[in-house]
Phi, psi and omega in degrees: 000314182292327180297316178297322181295320181293325176298316178299323181298316182299318178298313181295324181296318179299318180294315182295321180300319179296318179298314182298318182294319183292331179273355183051047179279133175231140178252116187273097175265092180265035181242088188299328182272355185089005185235134173246111182266177178284101179240007179191197181273354177209173182295142178263018182250134177270123181235132172289118185269011171284160184272011176296148182268131176280108185261009187298334182245019183301320183296326178278324179294328179298324178290313177195132011272002182111162183248150169270135177287102187291344181272331184252337183277133181284119177275135180273120181298311173199149178213147179257130178240152177262135177236123181277092180283357176283345178295136181259131173268135177240127182290155178297331179297317179289325181283343180075033180230182184278317182208137181240157180302136182281156180282077183240135178250130174282146180248340187074017183237154183228136178265130177290152180301124177073007182265142182286129176248135180245126177243120186251119177249122188272331181258195186262024181295132178238163176099004178258156175222153171256136185234122178250119179104113181277351182269090192258006175293128174271111184262016184304316185281349186265352185069058186304135179242342185261343177200173174295149184300319181236119182231020179236160177222133174237131183227130178297142181256138179236160177305139183101200182275134178239136183244136179213144181219134177238124184299341181255348185071183178154168177295145185258125172247153166249129179242159177225155179286154178300134177094349179286120178231131181214207183290145179287342180242038179299135184243140171220150183255132179239132185236156174065049183227179178240153177278126175275140183281056180296150167255123184241125183294150176059025180254010179066032184284143176271114183304321181293319178294322178295317178299321178294322178296319178301318183289334190250003177256158174248004175297120193280340183226147182212179178234145169255116192238122170254195177285323185246358182224153174212117185250122176270112188229163180281131176299323181297322179288325176297316179299319179295321179295321179294321178293322181288320187229109181300338181270357186303310181295323181294337183265000186296320180298314180293323178302311182291325175295322178295315177298319178300317179294322178300311182295319184289321185268308189276343178245297187297304181296317182299318182273010171090021181258141179231149183295128174073011180299136181290335180274119185300333181285349177244002186277129175297139178304137181260354174250152186284156171286123184252138174237131180238125175267131185229161183279338178204144182241158175302143181067009175058032174271167178265352178199139174276121192275354170212162174113160178233133351297170175274129181248136180215160178290145180277078180239162177300321181298311181289328176297318178295316178305323187272321194236002178266117186299316182294321177299317181295308184293335180278358179076039180244022180253046188297330184297309182290327177293327177296316180295312179298323176298319177293321180296322184264007174300128187283138177293330172244099188264145175282354186266156175258172194302324182296337189249344193302313183295318179294323182297328178294342181271358186302310181302317180293318178300320182297324176294315179301315180298319180296318178298322179291314180295326181280356179081010179292324177238147178271350181213138180296133173292145183282129179273352173245125195279337185297143182298137180062018178233024179271174183293330180293330178273321190266331179302315178300322178293321179293322178295320177296320179297310186287333182280341181294140181272073180210162178285147186223166176229103190303121176066006173251338175294150183306131176084357187258359185275062176224148184298339176297328179287341174268328181290323184299312177298329176298315180296317182298316179292327179296335184250013176296128182053036178056037183291335175053050171074002182296327180300319182291326174299316176299316183297316182292327174289322183295320182292332175290329178282339181234074189298344179267359182255135175188177175085186187298320181298314178297315182299310184296320179298313181293323180298310181295320181292317183298313183266348182068036181224154173269110184269014181306317180301325179297314181291325177297317181295327177275349181076026177273119184295128171248142175286163178297325179295321178294318178296323178296319177298317180302328183289356173288350185235160174298150181294146177314135188260354184227150176277064187297340179291354176262003177297125185244100183293343180280348182272150175292340173234083188302332183270009186302323183263356180281126180228188177288143179260123178273105183270005184296332181257011183291136182270104176279116180283144179282146180288122184258009189296337181257359183293149169251143182215138178221157181236142183219160170267193186299332182259016181061033168275139182310127183239039184244138177298133178291335180282142186295333187280359178224022182282161186291340178299341181293342181284353179235023183262358178080014184232113181291342181284340176264164186198164170260139176230136176301156188297142183277092179249347185077159181067226182237147174253138184301130176265154001281165172261147183236142166237119186248131187233131169255113182274002170075338176217150181269122179204167182290135178239124177285332181174199182217161174235157186210141177228135177286321186077193186276342186284158174278192180061041181280142183298141176259341178217137184219125177249130179256124181238162173216175178222152176267356179290158183242151175053046180278163169264133184299332182272004182280118182275001183257009179286143178271111180254151174219151187285137173239349176193156176217137176241132180237172179301160183307311183298320182288326181287352172297334174267056185301140179230147177300338179292340175295334172066015171234151178300145191296102172253180185279354176090192184275152177211137179291342183276344181276130179254333192271174177298142170226140187257138180232120186259132176295146174299320175233139180304149181241129177262093191221162175243322186252146174225137169239122176269124181252125177247096195272348189209164175283142177274135179295152181300324181294344180294333183263085185296335179276351177205071185293344181270008183302133178286116181253033180285347177255171179255030182297149173224151173224148172220136179266316183214144171210137178195179180237162177220000000 
C-alpha cells in the first residue's frame, strides 16, 4: 500500500514542480539560522501564502527527517490547541543548576515538508513563536553527511494569521520568551497540518489503538509525553519496537510514569525543588525534560552531555535506553542519566572535590538500587561502566578498607582512587537511621539558602546538626580529613551510635553488619587551632622552610597532603632537629598521633619531650626538657621497653603515610612538647623509594597532634 502511495507522490511532485516553476514562485527564507525573532511589529519574512507545496528540498527531506504521504495522510484543515501560558520558565541561573527545561509546548501536530502552516492568534498576546522541526542542531560547521545542516524553522507569532513553511517539515512546537505569563487556557488555531501519533500519559489512550495508529500513519516523527518528559522519536523505530515486542505499546503508560517518577524523585526532590514554590531557586521545572533523537549531531558525538533539550543519536541502543521499560528499570540507561545528572549539577555544590564526580551519579544509583530492592534485578547494575570497576567489584573492597581498624587516607591509599570509593560513604550516610536520602534533599536546599557555603565544612556541620550526632568516627574510618574546628563542632553532639560504615548496599540485608558503636575508646583529638609551633636545628637556628607550602605550621593544619620540610640548605644540617610546640594550656594528654604524609625524609626515630617550666619562649635553648616517650623503627621496637613510655606498638616505618596513634602508658598533664629527630633515616627505611639519596639530613612531617 505504501509503495503505491509513494509512486503517486512522485507523480504529483513532478506536476507540482512544473506548476511552481511556471509561476516562478520563490520562498524568501532570509533566516540564516532558521530563526526569525521579534525585530518589529510583524514578521520580516516573506511567505507565499498559496497552499502549493514547496518541493525544492523533497529529495533531501525524504532522507531526513522523512516525508508525509500527502495522498494518504489526512491533512487537518484547522485545529484549536490549548497552551498553558501560566507555566513559569525558570532559568538555570536562578535554579542554580547547569541547564533547565526550555519553555516549549508540544502540539501533537506535524508540518509536511514544504507545506504552508497557518497559526491564528486572536488576541494581542506577544512573545510566542512557532517552531517546526525538533532537530535543531546546526551541522554547518561539521560537514553534515546524514542530513542538511539546518532543517528547522522558528518564526515569531503576532496577533492575527501567521504563515510559516519549512522545506523539510517537522514536529510543531510553540515556544515562548522568558517572562511571558498569560492565561492557562490560551487558545490558538493551527491549520494545514497533520496529526502526530503522540503517546500522552494520563490521556486514557488505548495501547492497541495507538499501535495501530503507528502502523498506519506516515508522519515520520512523534513525541512520547509524560508530565515531566517529552521524547522526540522516530515513528519507524516505534513501529519496529512494536513488531519486536508485543507488550511494548502496553508498557508505554508505565514507562512514562516511571520516567516522571525518576525526574520528580531522583532529580527534582533530591536537588531541592518543590512544585509551585514561589522562590524560583526552589521551584520544580514546569516544562518537561526533552530528549530529541537525531541522525547526526554537532561535533559528531553520539550524545550531547549537557544542555536542554537533550540530543542523542537515533540508534537502537539509545532508543532502548530511552523507551524500553525493562532496560530502564534494570538500571541500564546510564547515558541519559549522565546527561540529566550533568544538567542538574548545582553551580553551588555541597560536595567537596573528592566527592563531586560520585555525587553526580546519585540519581542513577538510586534507580539501580530501587530495581535491586524490588527484585527486578538479581544483581545491581554497575553505575560505572569501565570493566572491573563497577560497584559490584569495588564496593566489597571499599567495605573491607573502611572496616579495617587502621588509619587511612581517603582516595590516596593504594587502590582507592576510584569514584566507587566516594559513592559508598554517600550511600551509607543516606541510609543512616533509615533516612532514605532525605538528608541530602535538606542539604541541597540548604546550600541554595547559603550560597557562600559549600564543601566539607558545610557538609559536616549540616550532617551533625541534622541528625544531632558527632559523625567524626565515620569520617575517621574512611580517612576523610577533618579540621580541628570541625571536630570541635562535632563534640557539641553525642558521638555517633552506629557503625554505619559497615552498611552494605549490595546485600539483601544492608544493615546486617551494622551494630552499636562503642565510643568509650574513641580518641578525641585536641584542637590545635591556637597552637604555636617552630622548627630548629641542633643550634636552635631556624629550620623552617621560608615558603608557605612547606612551613612547620602544616603539621597542625589537619591535612596530610601538606607538610613541613627542613630548610633547603644543601649538604647537612646539624642534628638533632627540633620541632617545639606550645599547646597554650596544660591538660591531660592520653597520647599523640603522627603522620608521615606523601613526602620522603620521614623520621626513623622520634623522641617526645616536655618541660615543667612555664611561659617559655619556643626559641629558648636553655629550657630544661625531659623525655616522655620514644619511637624507634619497627624492627627495633620489637625489643619494646617500658622506657619507651608508650604502649607497645610496632613503631615507626618509612612506608606508612597516614596517621598512627601512640598512647602514653600513663596520661601526661602537659602544655609544651618538643619533638626530637636525632638521626638520619637509612635508605632501606623508605620501602617505597629505597634508592632515595640520604646524603642530606632533611626531615619531613605531615601531621602531629595529641588526643
